[in-house]
């Protein structure tokens, strides 16, 4: 049975869809794992419970995570609280500003859940840059490779 990497990412624009697709493309480069992509408003606790690791993606909205990602956490938090401690995860943020409020909000929730960030959050700051796509693809590759190799 292969390990599953879950990608829960809010993608309301062409650019954010490109970021989510890049994470997925990078993750699918590792054939030893299963990759599942679910929009935050459709994702729930069962998706997380079936996963061996999670990548969270969001836009920066008014200095915080997207309402869709917050809704995912609101609906899932209590169910996951005592059942997913130590879950490896990574985060990417598409931030028009600096992303610090968004990062802080997500890290607060992850601390409460006791999930384990396996790398520094990727913050794609400022005006759109094609390099953001490459960085997100690298994030997907790293998460999939680490999961397949049993590093986390």
mmCIF file of C-alpha atoms in Angstrom:
data_model
loop_
_atom_site.group_PDB
_atom_site.id
_atom_site.type_symbol
_atom_site.label_atom_id
_atom_site.label_comp_id
_atom_site.label_asym_id
_atom_site.label_seq_id
_atom_site.Cartn_x
_atom_site.Cartn_y
_atom_site.Cartn_z
ATOM 1 C CA UNK A 1 0.000 0.000 0.000
ATOM 2 C CA UNK A 2 1.501 3.321 -1.038
ATOM 3 C CA UNK A 3 1.734 6.365 1.151
ATOM 4 C CA UNK A 4 -0.591 9.257 0.342
ATOM 5 C CA UNK A 5 0.422 12.896 0.081
ATOM 6 C CA UNK A 6 -2.574 15.195 0.456
ATOM 7 C CA UNK A 7 -2.485 18.666 -1.095
ATOM 8 C CA UNK A 8 -5.100 21.033 0.331
ATOM 9 C CA UNK A 9 -4.712 24.320 -1.500
ATOM 10 C CA UNK A 10 -6.918 27.326 -2.159
ATOM 11 C CA UNK A 11 -6.504 28.360 -5.805
ATOM 12 C CA UNK A 12 -8.920 31.158 -6.754
ATOM 13 C CA UNK A 13 -6.924 32.543 -9.698
ATOM 14 C CA UNK A 14 -4.963 31.420 -12.731
ATOM 15 C CA UNK A 15 -1.693 32.110 -10.902
ATOM 16 C CA UNK A 16 -2.651 30.197 -7.768
ATOM 17 C CA UNK A 17 -3.917 27.310 -9.915
ATOM 18 C CA UNK A 18 -0.449 27.267 -11.502
ATOM 19 C CA UNK A 19 1.135 27.031 -8.046
ATOM 20 C CA UNK A 20 -1.134 24.182 -6.957
ATOM 21 C CA UNK A 21 -0.514 22.367 -10.251
ATOM 22 C CA UNK A 22 3.241 22.799 -9.781
ATOM 23 C CA UNK A 23 3.137 21.256 -6.301
ATOM 24 C CA UNK A 24 1.093 18.372 -7.675
ATOM 25 C CA UNK A 25 3.406 17.914 -10.688
ATOM 26 C CA UNK A 26 6.434 17.844 -8.403
ATOM 27 C CA UNK A 27 4.790 15.373 -6.052
ATOM 28 C CA UNK A 28 3.748 13.076 -8.899
ATOM 29 C CA UNK A 29 7.385 12.809 -10.005
ATOM 30 C CA UNK A 30 7.709 10.278 -7.184
ATOM 31 C CA UNK A 31 5.880 7.178 -8.379
ATOM 32 C CA UNK A 32 6.094 5.338 -5.052
ATOM 33 C CA UNK A 33 3.428 7.525 -3.447
ATOM 34 C CA UNK A 34 -0.181 8.425 -4.121
ATOM 35 C CA UNK A 35 -1.028 12.127 -4.526
ATOM 36 C CA UNK A 36 -4.457 13.550 -3.792
ATOM 37 C CA UNK A 37 -5.424 17.177 -4.430
ATOM 38 C CA UNK A 38 -8.523 18.514 -2.680
ATOM 39 C CA UNK A 39 -9.804 22.084 -2.508
ATOM 40 C CA UNK A 40 -10.130 23.297 1.093
ATOM 41 C CA UNK A 41 -13.921 23.655 0.940
ATOM 42 C CA UNK A 42 -14.196 19.993 -0.131
ATOM 43 C CA UNK A 43 -11.446 18.612 2.129
ATOM 44 C CA UNK A 44 -12.189 17.199 5.537
ATOM 45 C CA UNK A 45 -10.774 15.218 8.408
ATOM 46 C CA UNK A 46 -11.142 11.898 6.564
ATOM 47 C CA UNK A 47 -8.842 13.144 3.801
ATOM 48 C CA UNK A 48 -6.178 14.000 6.365
ATOM 49 C CA UNK A 49 -6.603 10.743 8.274
ATOM 50 C CA UNK A 50 -5.945 8.825 5.040
ATOM 51 C CA UNK A 51 -2.745 10.786 4.348
ATOM 52 C CA UNK A 52 0.833 10.221 5.473
ATOM 53 C CA UNK A 53 1.735 13.897 4.862
ATOM 54 C CA UNK A 54 0.012 17.149 3.868
ATOM 55 C CA UNK A 55 0.892 20.209 1.800
ATOM 56 C CA UNK A 56 -1.217 23.279 2.579
ATOM 57 C CA UNK A 57 -1.494 26.151 0.116
ATOM 58 C CA UNK A 58 -3.218 29.478 0.541
ATOM 59 C CA UNK A 59 -3.418 33.021 -0.602
ATOM 60 C CA UNK A 60 -2.745 35.871 1.773
ATOM 61 C CA UNK A 61 -6.129 37.486 2.409
ATOM 62 C CA UNK A 62 -6.176 40.633 4.528
ATOM 63 C CA UNK A 63 -3.002 39.494 6.289
ATOM 64 C CA UNK A 64 -4.369 36.020 7.050
ATOM 65 C CA UNK A 65 -4.947 32.662 5.347
ATOM 66 C CA UNK A 66 -7.820 32.285 2.913
ATOM 67 C CA UNK A 67 -11.271 31.821 4.373
ATOM 68 C CA UNK A 68 -11.454 28.489 2.531
ATOM 69 C CA UNK A 69 -8.376 27.100 4.315
ATOM 70 C CA UNK A 70 -9.608 28.473 7.639
ATOM 71 C CA UNK A 71 -12.959 26.748 7.008
ATOM 72 C CA UNK A 72 -11.109 23.456 6.397
ATOM 73 C CA UNK A 73 -9.366 23.816 9.759
ATOM 74 C CA UNK A 74 -12.595 24.872 11.511
ATOM 75 C CA UNK A 75 -14.405 21.746 10.287
ATOM 76 C CA UNK A 76 -11.527 19.320 10.845
ATOM 77 C CA UNK A 77 -9.567 20.542 13.855
ATOM 78 C CA UNK A 78 -11.354 18.747 16.688
ATOM 79 C CA UNK A 79 -11.503 15.435 14.822
ATOM 80 C CA UNK A 80 -7.788 15.616 13.980
ATOM 81 C CA UNK A 81 -6.544 16.956 17.307
ATOM 82 C CA UNK A 82 -5.617 13.697 19.015
ATOM 83 C CA UNK A 83 -5.289 11.550 15.898
ATOM 84 C CA UNK A 84 -2.669 13.250 13.724
ATOM 85 C CA UNK A 85 0.082 14.365 16.081
ATOM 86 C CA UNK A 86 3.435 14.512 14.307
ATOM 87 C CA UNK A 87 1.876 14.561 10.832
ATOM 88 C CA UNK A 88 4.519 15.879 8.410
ATOM 89 C CA UNK A 89 3.407 18.954 6.521
ATOM 90 C CA UNK A 90 4.601 21.815 4.363
ATOM 91 C CA UNK A 91 3.033 25.170 3.536
ATOM 92 C CA UNK A 92 3.157 27.548 0.618
ATOM 93 C CA UNK A 93 1.629 31.021 0.651
ATOM 94 C CA UNK A 94 0.950 33.326 -2.289
ATOM 95 C CA UNK A 95 1.383 36.682 -0.598
ATOM 96 C CA UNK A 96 0.857 40.016 -2.277
ATOM 97 C CA UNK A 97 2.309 41.591 0.849
ATOM 98 C CA UNK A 98 4.806 39.932 3.223
ATOM 99 C CA UNK A 99 2.865 36.818 4.293
ATOM 100 C CA UNK A 100 3.835 37.026 7.962
ATOM 101 C CA UNK A 101 0.288 37.190 9.315
ATOM 102 C CA UNK A 102 -0.741 34.295 7.107
ATOM 103 C CA UNK A 103 2.252 32.224 8.188
ATOM 104 C CA UNK A 104 1.663 33.019 11.854
ATOM 105 C CA UNK A 105 -2.010 32.024 11.636
ATOM 106 C CA UNK A 106 -1.236 28.692 9.969
ATOM 107 C CA UNK A 107 1.650 27.905 12.307
ATOM 108 C CA UNK A 108 -0.582 28.599 15.323
ATOM 109 C CA UNK A 109 -3.091 26.027 14.095
ATOM 110 C CA UNK A 110 -0.353 23.522 13.213
ATOM 111 C CA UNK A 111 1.150 23.936 16.682
ATOM 112 C CA UNK A 112 -2.238 23.188 18.237
ATOM 113 C CA UNK A 113 -2.614 20.087 16.073
ATOM 114 C CA UNK A 114 1.026 19.165 16.781
ATOM 115 C CA UNK A 115 1.730 18.685 13.084
ATOM 116 C CA UNK A 116 5.397 18.829 12.077
ATOM 117 C CA UNK A 117 6.575 21.332 9.483
ATOM 118 C CA UNK A 118 9.304 19.500 7.577
ATOM 119 C CA UNK A 119 10.591 22.662 5.905
ATOM 120 C CA UNK A 120 10.241 26.411 6.269
ATOM 121 C CA UNK A 121 7.001 27.708 4.771
ATOM 122 C CA UNK A 122 7.451 28.869 1.186
ATOM 123 C CA UNK A 123 6.200 32.429 0.872
ATOM 124 C CA UNK A 124 5.811 33.668 -2.704
ATOM 125 C CA UNK A 125 5.934 37.399 -1.918
ATOM 126 C CA UNK A 126 5.134 40.474 -3.928
ATOM 127 C CA UNK A 127 4.256 40.801 -7.598
ATOM 128 C CA UNK A 128 3.840 37.570 -9.561
ATOM 129 C CA UNK A 129 7.081 35.895 -10.641
ATOM 130 C CA UNK A 130 7.416 32.776 -12.815
ATOM 131 C CA UNK A 131 9.993 31.517 -10.266
ATOM 132 C CA UNK A 132 7.095 30.918 -7.851
ATOM 133 C CA UNK A 133 5.983 27.998 -10.024
ATOM 134 C CA UNK A 134 9.457 26.441 -9.925
ATOM 135 C CA UNK A 135 9.653 26.867 -6.145
ATOM 136 C CA UNK A 136 6.284 25.191 -5.671
ATOM 137 C CA UNK A 137 7.256 22.313 -7.922
ATOM 138 C CA UNK A 138 10.426 21.842 -5.865
ATOM 139 C CA UNK A 139 8.305 21.793 -2.707
ATOM 140 C CA UNK A 140 6.169 19.007 -4.199
ATOM 141 C CA UNK A 141 9.255 17.022 -5.233
ATOM 142 C CA UNK A 142 10.807 17.368 -1.773
ATOM 143 C CA UNK A 143 7.654 16.330 0.067
ATOM 144 C CA UNK A 144 7.098 13.310 -2.161
ATOM 145 C CA UNK A 145 10.731 12.211 -2.035
ATOM 146 C CA UNK A 146 10.894 12.549 1.747
ATOM 147 C CA UNK A 147 7.678 10.585 2.158
ATOM 148 C CA UNK A 148 8.754 7.837 -0.253
ATOM 149 C CA UNK A 149 12.179 7.534 1.398
ATOM 150 C CA UNK A 150 10.674 7.304 4.876
ATOM 151 C CA UNK A 151 12.439 10.469 6.030
ATOM 152 C CA UNK A 152 9.096 11.595 7.398
#
